[in-house]
Coordinates of N, CA and C and ligand atoms in Angstrom, one line a residue:
X1 N 6.2 114.0 113.3 CA 5.9 114.3 114.6 C 6.5 115.7 115.0
X2 N 5.8 116.4 115.9 CA 6.3 117.7 116.4 C 7.5 117.5 117.3
X3 N 8.6 118.2 116.9 CA 9.8 118.1 117.7 C 10.0 119.2 118.7
X4 N 9.6 120.4 118.2 CA 9.7 121.6 119.1 C 8.4 122.2 119.2
X5 N 8.1 122.5 120.5 CA 6.8 123.3 120.7 C 7.1 124.4 121.7
X6 N 6.8 125.6 121.2 CA 7.0 126.8 122.0 C 5.5 127.3 122.3
X7 N 5.2 127.5 123.6 CA 3.9 127.9 123.9 C 3.9 129.3 124.7
X8 N 3.5 130.3 124.0 CA 3.4 131.6 124.6 C 4.6 132.0 125.4
X9 N 5.8 131.9 124.7 CA 7.1 132.2 125.4 C 7.4 133.7 125.4
X10 N 7.7 134.1 126.6 CA 8.3 135.5 126.8 C 9.7 135.4 127.3
X11 N 10.5 136.4 126.9 CA 11.8 136.5 127.5 C 12.0 138.0 127.8
X12 N 12.2 138.3 129.1 CA 12.5 139.7 129.5 C 14.0 139.7 130.0
X13 N 14.7 140.8 129.7 CA 15.9 141.1 130.4 C 15.8 142.3 131.2
X14 N 15.9 142.2 132.5 CA 15.6 143.3 133.4 C 14.2 143.7 133.3
X15 N 13.9 145.0 133.6 CA 12.6 145.5 133.6 C 12.2 146.1 132.3
X16 N 13.2 146.4 131.5 CA 12.8 147.3 130.3 C 12.8 146.5 129.0
X17 N 13.6 145.5 128.9 CA 13.8 144.8 127.5 C 12.9 143.6 127.4
X18 N 12.0 143.6 126.5 CA 11.3 142.3 126.2 C 11.8 141.8 124.9
X19 N 12.7 140.9 125.0 CA 13.5 140.3 123.8 C 12.6 139.5 123.0
X20 N 11.7 138.7 123.6 CA 10.7 137.9 122.9 C 9.4 138.0 123.6
X21 N 8.3 138.1 122.8 CA 7.0 138.2 123.5 C 6.0 137.3 122.8
X22 N 5.3 136.5 123.6 CA 4.2 135.6 123.1 C 4.6 134.7 121.9
X23 N 5.7 134.1 122.0 CA 6.1 133.3 120.8 C 5.5 131.9 120.9
X24 N 4.7 131.5 120.0 CA 4.2 130.1 119.9 C 4.5 129.5 118.6
X25 N 4.9 128.3 118.6 CA 5.4 127.7 117.4 C 5.5 126.2 117.5
X26 N 5.2 125.5 116.4 CA 5.5 124.1 116.4 C 6.4 123.7 115.2
X27 N 7.4 123.0 115.5 CA 8.3 122.6 114.4 C 8.3 121.1 114.3
X28 N 8.1 120.6 113.1 CA 8.1 119.1 113.0 C 9.5 118.6 112.7
X29 N 9.6 117.3 113.0 CA 10.9 116.7 112.7 C 11.2 116.8 111.2
X30 N 12.5 117.1 110.9 CA 12.9 117.1 109.5 C 12.7 118.5 108.8
X31 N 12.0 119.4 109.5 CA 11.8 120.7 108.8 C 13.1 121.5 108.8
X32 N 13.2 122.4 107.8 CA 14.3 123.4 107.8 C 13.7 124.7 107.9
X33 N 13.8 125.3 109.1 CA 13.1 126.5 109.4 C 14.1 127.7 109.5
X34 N 13.7 128.8 109.0 CA 14.6 130.0 109.3 C 13.9 131.0 110.2
X35 N 14.6 131.7 111.1 CA 14.1 132.8 111.8 C 14.7 134.0 111.1
X36 N 13.9 134.9 110.5 CA 14.3 136.0 109.7 C 13.8 137.3 110.4
X37 N 14.7 138.3 110.5 CA 14.3 139.6 111.0 C 15.4 140.5 111.2
X38 N 15.2 141.8 111.5 CA 16.3 142.7 111.7 C 17.0 142.4 113.0
X39 N 18.1 143.0 113.1 CA 18.9 143.0 114.4 C 18.0 143.4 115.6
X40 N 18.1 142.6 116.6 CA 17.4 143.0 117.8 C 15.9 142.5 117.9
X41 N 15.5 141.6 117.0 CA 14.1 141.2 117.0 C 13.9 139.9 117.8
X42 N 15.0 139.4 118.4 CA 14.9 138.3 119.4 C 15.2 136.9 118.8
X43 N 15.8 136.9 117.6 CA 16.1 135.6 116.9 C 17.0 134.8 117.7
X44 N 18.1 135.4 118.2 CA 19.1 134.7 118.9 C 18.6 134.3 120.3
X45 N 17.8 135.2 120.9 CA 17.2 134.8 122.2 C 16.3 133.6 122.1
X46 N 15.5 133.6 121.0 CA 14.6 132.5 120.8 C 15.4 131.2 120.6
X47 N 16.5 131.3 119.8 CA 17.3 130.1 119.6 C 18.0 129.6 120.8
X48 N 18.5 130.5 121.6 CA 19.1 130.1 122.9 C 18.1 129.5 123.9
X49 N 16.9 130.0 123.8 CA 15.9 129.4 124.7 C 15.6 128.0 124.3
X50 N 15.5 127.8 122.9 CA 15.2 126.4 122.4 C 16.4 125.5 122.8
X51 N 17.6 126.0 122.8 CA 18.7 125.1 123.1 C 18.9 124.9 124.6
X52 N 18.2 125.8 125.4 CA 18.4 125.7 126.8 C 19.5 126.5 127.4
X53 N 20.2 127.2 126.5 CA 21.3 128.2 126.9 C 20.7 129.3 127.7
X54 N 19.4 129.7 127.4 CA 18.8 130.7 128.2 C 17.4 130.1 128.7
X55 N 17.0 130.6 129.9 CA 15.7 130.1 130.4 C 14.6 131.0 129.8
X56 N 13.4 130.6 129.9 CA 12.2 131.4 129.5 C 11.8 132.3 130.7
X57 N 11.2 133.5 130.4 CA 10.7 134.2 131.6 C 9.3 133.7 131.9
X58 N 8.5 133.4 130.8 CA 7.2 132.7 131.0 C 6.9 131.9 129.8
X59 N 5.9 131.0 129.9 CA 5.6 130.1 128.8 C 6.4 128.9 128.9
X60 N 6.4 128.0 127.8 CA 7.1 126.8 127.9 C 7.6 126.4 126.5
X61 N 8.7 125.6 126.6 CA 9.3 125.1 125.3 C 9.6 123.6 125.6
X62 N 9.2 122.8 124.6 CA 9.6 121.4 124.7 C 10.3 121.0 123.5
X63 N 11.4 120.2 123.7 CA 12.2 119.8 122.6 C 12.4 118.3 122.7
X64 N 12.1 117.5 121.7 CA 12.1 116.1 121.7 C 11.4 115.5 122.9
X65 N 10.3 116.2 123.3 CA 9.5 115.7 124.4 C 9.9 116.1 125.8
X66 N 11.0 116.9 125.9 CA 11.5 117.3 127.2 C 11.5 118.8 127.2
X67 N 11.4 119.4 128.5 CA 11.6 120.8 128.6 C 12.9 121.2 128.0
X68 N 13.0 122.3 127.3 CA 14.2 122.8 126.6 C 15.4 122.7 127.6
X69 N 16.5 122.2 127.1 CA 17.7 122.2 127.9 C 17.7 121.1 128.9
X70 N 16.7 120.3 129.0 CA 16.6 119.2 130.0 C 16.5 117.8 129.4
X71 N 16.9 117.7 128.2 CA 16.8 116.3 127.6 C 17.8 115.4 128.4
X72 N 17.5 114.1 128.3 CA 18.3 113.2 129.0 C 19.8 113.3 128.6
X73 N 19.9 113.4 127.2 CA 21.2 113.5 126.6 C 21.3 114.8 125.9
X74 N 22.0 115.8 126.5 CA 22.0 117.1 125.9 C 22.6 117.2 124.5
X75 N 23.3 116.1 124.1 CA 23.9 116.1 122.8 C 23.0 115.9 121.7
X76 N 21.7 115.8 122.0 CA 20.8 115.7 120.8 C 20.5 117.1 120.2
X77 N 21.1 118.1 120.7 CA 21.0 119.4 120.0 C 22.4 119.9 119.7
X78 N 22.6 120.3 118.4 CA 23.9 120.9 118.0 C 23.7 122.4 117.8
X79 N 24.7 123.2 118.2 CA 24.6 124.6 118.1 C 25.8 125.2 117.4
X80 N 25.5 126.0 116.4 CA 26.6 126.7 115.7 C 26.5 128.2 115.9
X81 N 27.5 128.8 116.4 CA 27.5 130.2 116.7 C 27.9 131.0 115.5
X82 N 27.7 132.3 115.7 CA 28.0 133.3 114.6 C 29.5 133.2 114.3
X83 N 30.4 133.2 115.3 CA 31.8 133.1 115.1 C 32.1 131.6 115.2
X84 N 33.2 131.1 114.6 CA 33.5 129.7 114.6 C 33.9 129.2 116.0
X85 N 34.3 130.2 116.9 CA 34.6 129.8 118.3 C 35.4 128.5 118.5
X86 N 36.4 128.4 117.7 CA 37.3 127.2 117.9 C 38.4 127.6 119.0
X87 N 38.9 126.6 119.6 CA 40.0 126.8 120.5 C 41.3 126.9 119.7
X88 N 42.0 128.0 119.8 CA 43.1 128.3 118.9 C 44.3 127.4 119.2
X89 N 44.4 126.9 120.4 CA 45.5 126.1 120.8 C 45.4 124.6 120.5
X90 N 44.2 124.3 120.1 CA 43.9 122.8 119.8 C 43.8 122.5 118.3
X91 N 44.1 121.3 117.9 CA 44.0 121.0 116.5 C 42.6 120.9 116.1
X92 N 42.3 120.8 114.8 CA 41.0 120.6 114.3 C 40.4 119.3 114.9
X93 N 41.2 118.2 115.0 CA 40.7 117.0 115.6 C 40.2 117.3 117.0
X94 N 41.0 117.9 117.8 CA 40.7 118.1 119.2 C 39.5 119.1 119.4
X95 N 39.4 120.0 118.5 CA 38.2 120.9 118.6 C 36.9 120.1 118.3
X96 N 36.9 119.2 117.4 CA 35.7 118.5 117.1 C 35.5 117.4 118.1
X97 N 36.6 116.9 118.7 CA 36.5 115.9 119.8 C 35.9 116.4 121.1
X98 N 36.0 117.7 121.3 CA 35.5 118.3 122.6 C 34.2 117.8 123.1
X99 N 33.1 117.8 122.3 CA 31.8 117.4 122.8 C 31.8 115.9 123.2
X100 N 32.6 115.1 122.5 CA 32.6 113.7 122.9 C 33.5 113.5 124.2
X101 N 34.5 114.3 124.3 CA 35.3 114.3 125.5 C 34.5 114.6 126.7
X102 N 33.6 115.6 126.5 CA 32.7 116.0 127.6 C 31.8 114.9 128.0
X103 N 31.5 114.0 127.0 CA 30.7 112.8 127.3 C 31.5 111.7 127.9
X104 N 32.8 111.9 128.1 CA 33.6 110.9 128.7 C 34.3 109.9 127.8
X105 N 34.2 110.2 126.4 CA 34.9 109.3 125.5 C 36.4 109.6 125.4
X106 N 37.2 108.6 125.3 CA 38.7 108.8 125.1 C 38.9 109.3 123.7
X107 N 40.1 109.8 123.4 CA 40.4 110.3 122.1 C 40.3 109.1 121.1
X108 N 40.8 107.9 121.6 CA 40.8 106.8 120.8 C 39.4 106.3 120.4
X109 N 38.5 106.2 121.4 CA 37.1 105.8 121.2 C 36.4 106.8 120.3
X110 N 36.8 108.1 120.4 CA 36.1 109.1 119.7 C 36.6 109.2 118.2
X111 N 37.8 108.7 118.0 CA 38.5 108.9 116.7 C 37.6 108.7 115.5
X112 N 36.9 107.5 115.3 CA 36.2 107.3 114.1 C 35.0 108.3 114.0
X113 N 34.4 108.7 115.0 CA 33.3 109.6 114.9 C 33.8 111.0 114.6
X114 N 34.9 111.4 115.1 CA 35.5 112.7 114.8 C 35.9 112.7 113.3
X115 N 36.5 111.6 112.8 CA 36.8 111.6 111.4 C 35.6 111.6 110.5
X116 N 34.6 110.9 110.9 CA 33.3 110.9 110.2 C 32.7 112.3 110.1
X117 N 32.8 113.1 111.2 CA 32.2 114.4 111.2 C 33.0 115.3 110.3
X118 N 34.4 115.2 110.3 CA 35.2 116.0 109.5 C 35.1 115.7 108.0
X119 N 34.8 114.4 107.8 CA 34.5 113.9 106.4 C 33.3 114.6 105.8
X120 N 32.3 114.7 106.7 CA 31.0 115.3 106.3 C 31.2 116.7 105.8
X121 N 32.1 117.4 106.4 CA 32.3 118.8 105.9 C 33.6 118.9 105.0
X122 N 34.1 117.8 104.6 CA 35.2 117.8 103.6 C 36.5 118.2 104.1
X123 N 36.7 118.0 105.4 CA 38.0 118.5 106.0 C 38.8 117.3 106.7
X124 N 38.5 116.1 106.3 CA 39.2 115.0 106.9 C 40.8 115.1 106.9
X125 N 41.2 115.7 105.8 CA 42.7 115.9 105.7 C 43.3 116.9 106.6
X126 N 42.5 117.7 107.2 CA 43.0 118.8 108.0 C 42.9 118.6 109.5
X127 N 42.8 117.3 109.9 CA 42.6 116.9 111.3 C 43.7 117.4 112.2
X128 N 45.0 117.4 111.7 CA 46.1 117.8 112.5 C 46.4 119.3 112.4
X129 N 45.7 120.1 111.6 CA 45.9 121.5 111.4 C 45.4 122.3 112.6
X130 N 45.9 123.5 112.8 CA 45.4 124.4 113.8 C 44.5 125.4 113.2
X131 N 43.5 125.9 113.9 CA 42.5 126.9 113.3 C 43.2 128.0 112.6
X132 N 44.3 128.6 113.1 CA 44.9 129.7 112.4 C 45.4 129.3 111.0
X133 N 45.6 128.1 110.7 CA 46.0 127.6 109.4 C 44.9 127.5 108.4
X134 N 43.6 127.7 108.8 CA 42.5 127.5 108.0 C 41.8 128.8 107.6
X135 N 41.2 128.8 106.4 CA 40.4 130.0 106.0 C 39.1 130.1 106.8
X136 N 38.5 131.3 106.7 CA 37.3 131.5 107.5 C 36.2 130.5 107.2
X137 N 36.1 130.1 105.9 CA 35.0 129.1 105.5 C 35.4 127.7 106.1
X138 N 36.6 127.4 106.2 CA 37.0 126.1 106.7 C 36.8 126.1 108.2
X139 N 37.1 127.2 108.9 CA 36.9 127.2 110.3 C 35.4 127.0 110.7
X140 N 34.6 127.7 109.8 CA 33.1 127.5 110.1 C 32.7 126.1 109.8
X141 N 33.3 125.4 108.8 CA 33.0 124.0 108.6 C 33.5 123.1 109.8
X142 N 34.6 123.5 110.4 CA 35.0 122.7 111.6 C 34.0 122.9 112.7
X143 N 33.5 124.1 112.8 CA 32.5 124.3 113.9 C 31.2 123.6 113.6
X144 N 30.8 123.4 112.3 CA 29.7 122.6 112.0 C 30.0 121.1 112.3
X145 N 31.2 120.7 112.0 CA 31.6 119.3 112.4 C 31.5 119.0 113.9
X146 N 31.9 120.0 114.6 CA 31.9 119.9 116.1 C 30.4 119.8 116.6
X147 N 29.5 120.6 115.9 CA 28.1 120.5 116.3 C 27.5 119.2 115.9
X148 N 28.0 118.6 114.8 CA 27.4 117.3 114.3 C 28.0 116.1 114.9
X149 N 29.1 116.2 115.6 CA 29.8 115.0 116.0 C 29.0 114.1 117.0
X150 N 28.1 114.7 117.7 CA 27.3 113.9 118.7 C 26.0 113.4 118.0
X151 N 25.9 113.6 116.7 CA 24.8 113.2 115.9 C 23.5 113.7 116.5
X152 N 23.4 115.0 116.5 CA 22.1 115.6 117.1 C 21.0 115.4 116.1
X153 N 19.8 115.5 116.7 CA 18.6 115.4 115.8 C 18.2 116.8 115.4
X154 N 18.7 117.8 116.1 CA 18.3 119.2 115.9 C 19.6 120.0 115.8
X155 N 19.7 120.8 114.7 CA 20.9 121.6 114.5 C 20.4 123.1 114.5
X156 N 20.9 123.8 115.5 CA 20.6 125.2 115.6 C 21.7 126.1 115.2
X157 N 21.5 127.0 114.2 CA 22.6 127.8 113.7 C 22.2 129.3 113.8
X158 N 23.1 130.0 114.5 CA 22.8 131.5 114.7 C 23.7 132.3 113.8
X159 N 23.1 132.8 112.7 CA 23.8 133.6 111.7 C 25.2 133.1 111.5
X160 N 25.3 131.8 111.1 CA 26.6 131.2 111.1 C 27.6 131.7 110.1
X161 N 27.1 132.3 109.0 CA 28.0 132.7 107.9 C 28.1 134.2 107.8
X162 N 27.5 134.9 108.7 CA 27.4 136.4 108.6 C 28.8 137.1 108.4
X163 N 29.8 136.5 109.0 CA 31.1 137.1 108.9 C 31.9 136.7 107.6
X164 N 31.3 135.9 106.8 CA 32.1 135.4 105.6 C 31.7 136.1 104.4
X165 N 32.7 136.1 103.4 CA 32.4 136.7 102.1 C 31.2 136.0 101.4
X166 N 30.6 136.6 100.4 CA 29.4 136.1 99.8 C 29.6 134.8 99.1
X167 N 30.7 134.6 98.4 CA 31.0 133.4 97.7 C 31.1 132.2 98.6
X168 N 31.9 132.4 99.7 CA 32.0 131.3 100.7 C 30.7 131.0 101.4
X169 N 30.0 132.0 101.6 CA 28.7 131.9 102.2 C 27.7 131.0 101.4
X170 N 27.8 131.3 100.1 CA 26.9 130.6 99.2 C 27.3 129.1 99.2
X171 N 28.6 128.8 99.1 CA 29.1 127.5 99.1 C 28.6 126.7 100.4
X172 N 28.8 127.4 101.5 CA 28.4 126.8 102.8 C 26.9 126.6 102.9
X173 N 26.1 127.5 102.3 CA 24.7 127.3 102.3 C 24.4 126.0 101.6
X174 N 25.0 125.7 100.5 CA 24.8 124.4 99.8 C 25.3 123.2 100.7
X175 N 26.4 123.4 101.4 CA 26.9 122.3 102.3 C 25.8 122.0 103.4
X176 N 25.2 123.1 103.9 CA 24.2 122.9 105.0 C 23.0 122.2 104.4
X177 N 22.6 122.5 103.2 CA 21.5 121.8 102.6 C 21.8 120.3 102.4
X178 N 23.0 120.1 101.9 CA 23.4 118.6 101.7 C 23.4 117.9 103.1
X179 N 23.9 118.5 104.1 CA 23.9 117.9 105.4 C 22.5 117.6 105.9
X180 N 21.6 118.6 105.7 CA 20.2 118.5 106.1 C 19.6 117.3 105.4
X181 N 19.8 117.2 104.1 CA 19.2 116.2 103.3 C 19.7 114.8 103.7
X182 N 21.1 114.7 103.9 CA 21.7 113.4 104.1 C 21.5 112.9 105.5
X183 N 21.4 113.8 106.5 CA 21.4 113.4 107.9 C 20.0 113.3 108.5
X184 N 18.9 113.7 107.8 CA 17.6 113.6 108.3 C 17.4 114.5 109.5
X185 N 18.0 115.7 109.5 CA 18.1 116.7 110.6 C 16.9 117.6 110.6
X186 N 16.6 118.2 111.8 CA 15.8 119.4 111.8 C 16.8 120.5 112.0
X187 N 16.6 121.6 111.2 CA 17.5 122.7 111.3 C 16.7 124.0 111.6
X188 N 17.2 124.8 112.5 CA 16.7 126.2 112.6 C 17.8 127.1 112.4
X189 N 17.6 127.9 111.4 CA 18.7 128.8 110.9 C 18.3 130.2 111.1
X190 N 19.1 130.9 111.9 CA 18.8 132.3 112.2 C 19.6 133.2 111.2
X191 N 18.9 134.2 110.6 CA 19.5 135.0 109.6 C 18.8 136.3 109.5
X192 N 19.5 137.4 109.1 CA 18.8 138.6 108.7 C 18.9 138.8 107.1
X193 N 19.3 137.7 106.5 CA 19.3 137.7 105.0 C 18.1 137.1 104.4
X194 N 17.3 137.8 103.7 CA 16.1 137.3 103.0 C 16.5 136.2 102.0
X195 N 17.6 136.5 101.3 CA 18.1 135.5 100.4 C 18.3 134.2 101.0
X196 N 19.1 134.2 102.1 CA 19.5 133.0 102.8 C 18.2 132.2 103.3
X197 N 17.3 133.0 103.9 CA 16.1 132.3 104.4 C 15.3 131.6 103.3
X198 N 15.2 132.3 102.2 CA 14.3 131.7 101.1 C 15.1 130.6 100.4
X199 N 16.4 130.8 100.3 CA 17.2 129.7 99.6 C 17.2 128.4 100.4
X200 N 17.4 128.6 101.7 CA 17.6 127.4 102.5 C 16.4 126.7 103.0
X201 N 15.4 127.5 103.5 CA 14.4 126.9 104.4 C 13.2 126.6 103.7
X202 N 12.4 125.7 104.3 CA 11.1 125.4 103.7 C 10.0 126.1 104.5
X203 N 10.4 126.9 105.4 CA 9.5 127.7 106.2 C 10.2 128.9 106.8
X204 N 9.7 130.1 106.6 CA 10.3 131.3 107.1 C 9.5 131.9 108.3
X205 N 10.1 132.0 109.4 CA 9.4 132.6 110.6 C 9.9 134.0 110.6
X206 N 9.1 135.0 110.3 CA 9.5 136.4 110.2 C 9.3 137.1 111.6
X207 N 10.3 137.7 112.1 CA 10.2 138.4 113.4 C 10.3 139.9 113.3
X208 N 9.8 140.6 114.2 CA 10.0 142.1 114.3 C 10.4 142.4 115.7
X209 N 10.9 143.6 115.8 CA 11.6 144.1 117.1 C 10.6 144.9 117.9
X210 N 11.1 145.1 119.2 CA 10.5 146.0 120.2 C 8.9 145.9 120.3
X211 N 8.4 144.9 120.9 CA 9.1 143.7 121.4 C 9.4 142.7 120.3
X212 N 10.4 141.9 120.6 CA 10.6 140.8 119.6 C 9.5 139.8 119.6
X213 N 9.0 139.6 118.4 CA 7.8 138.7 118.2 C 7.7 138.2 116.8
X214 N 6.9 137.1 116.6 CA 6.7 136.5 115.3 C 5.6 137.3 114.6
X215 N 5.9 137.8 113.4 CA 4.8 138.5 112.6 C 4.3 137.7 111.4
X216 N 5.1 136.8 110.9 CA 4.6 135.9 109.8 C 5.2 134.5 110.0
X217 N 4.5 133.5 109.5 CA 5.0 132.2 109.5 C 4.7 131.7 108.0
X218 N 5.7 131.7 107.2 CA 5.5 131.5 105.8 C 6.1 130.1 105.3
X219 N 5.2 129.2 104.8 CA 5.7 128.0 104.3 C 6.2 128.2 102.8
X220 N 7.2 127.6 102.4 CA 7.8 127.8 101.1 C 7.8 126.5 100.3
X221 N 6.6 126.0 99.9 CA 6.7 124.8 99.1 C 7.3 125.0 97.8
X222 N 8.2 124.1 97.4 CA 8.8 124.2 96.1 C 9.8 125.2 95.9
X223 N 10.3 125.8 97.0 CA 11.4 126.8 96.9 C 12.7 126.2 96.4
X224 N 13.0 125.1 97.1 CA 14.2 124.4 96.7 C 13.8 123.0 96.5
X225 N 14.4 122.3 95.5 CA 13.9 120.9 95.3 C 14.1 120.0 96.5
X226 N 13.0 119.5 97.0 CA 13.1 118.7 98.2 C 12.5 117.4 98.0
X227 N 13.1 116.4 98.6 CA 12.6 115.0 98.4 C 11.9 114.5 99.6
Ligands
ADP301 P1 18.6 139.3 117.3 O1 19.3 137.9 117.4 O2 17.3 139.2 116.5 O3 19.5 140.3 116.8 P2 18.6 139.2 120.2 O4 17.8 138.0 120.5 O5 20.1 139.2 120.2 O6 18.2 139.7 118.7 O7 18.1 140.5 121.1 C1 16.8 140.8 121.3 C2 16.7 142.0 122.2 O8 17.1 141.6 123.5 C3 17.6 143.2 121.8 O9 17.0 144.4 122.2 C4 18.8 142.9 122.7 O10 19.5 144.1 122.9 C5 18.2 142.4 124.0 N1 19.1 141.5 124.7 C6 19.7 140.3 124.2 N2 20.4 139.7 125.1 C7 20.4 140.5 126.2 C8 21.0 140.4 127.5 N3 21.8 139.4 127.9 N4 20.7 141.4 128.4 C9 19.9 142.5 128.0 N5 19.3 142.6 126.8 C10 19.6 141.6 125.9
ADP302 P1 37.2 130.8 102.3 O1 36.3 131.0 103.4 O2 38.5 131.5 102.5 O3 36.7 131.0 100.9 P2 37.2 128.0 101.6 O4 36.5 127.0 102.4 O5 36.6 128.4 100.3 O6 37.6 129.3 102.4 O7 38.7 127.4 101.2 C1 39.7 128.3 100.8 C2 40.9 127.4 100.3 O8 41.2 126.5 101.2 C3 40.5 126.6 99.1 O9 40.7 127.3 97.8 C4 41.4 125.5 99.2 O10 42.7 125.8 98.7 C5 41.5 125.2 100.6 N1 40.5 124.2 101.0 C6 39.3 124.4 101.6 N2 38.7 123.2 101.8 C7 39.6 122.2 101.4 C8 39.6 120.8 101.4 N3 38.5 120.1 101.8 N4 40.6 120.2 100.9 C9 41.7 120.9 100.4 N5 41.8 122.2 100.4 C10 40.8 122.9 100.9

């Protein structure tokens, strides 16, 4: 079934910048889609509109049958930013607990789910560590655990590994593929790396700048072994 539908979406900032123009797209449940394009082509803006972090200027977006950002339970969308954006004063556990805390769960109630999410990214043993004690790759995995702790159906990732070295990045790419396969997720992965988009996704949405728009929508059957 269709999970995300964008119909003729525009986003303007002020009078001069058209960050996204006429974007129409349907994404089915379970797809791994990448948004590929140069800096400034509107990839982040599109992702933020899908998550509801930004409103559309015109057009419409529906996610899981609700207008973007207005689902009954906002936790059905997980978002991973370019920087790990962890709270430096809080432990790994507390960083991952945050979304559940916002839902009103006590630390105790949330415990098993936080541990499960940390397990998923291989960091169960680092629950009591602070972000400064972790490598860049580990911090990024904590931020993926935080996005996954609410068990979202949709995971949005905005150039999540851009700041990491290539080896770490490659390892994390494989981690994300494992997560996608094991959790039955829909993933939208924003990147300006052709390699990353082709390696990871089963469909590449190519965007161009000024104005930001979709120029190709390329299915990649058989790119990566998929079951
Ligand atoms: P990408 O993620 O592809 O690099 P963005 O979505 O961040 O592109 O930006 C698309 C365009 O919109 C760029 O020209 C950018 O400068 C502009 N833009 C993004 N956010 C804002 C904002 N808050 N105010 C004004 N212009 C913005
Ligand atoms: P980087 O981004 O610096 O490459 P990695 O995620 O590759 O970070 O981890 C760097 C080091 O951190 C590893 O060599 C290992 O010593 C330690 N490390 C990372 N993940 C774990 C883990 N799950 N268990 C134990 N040690 C780990």
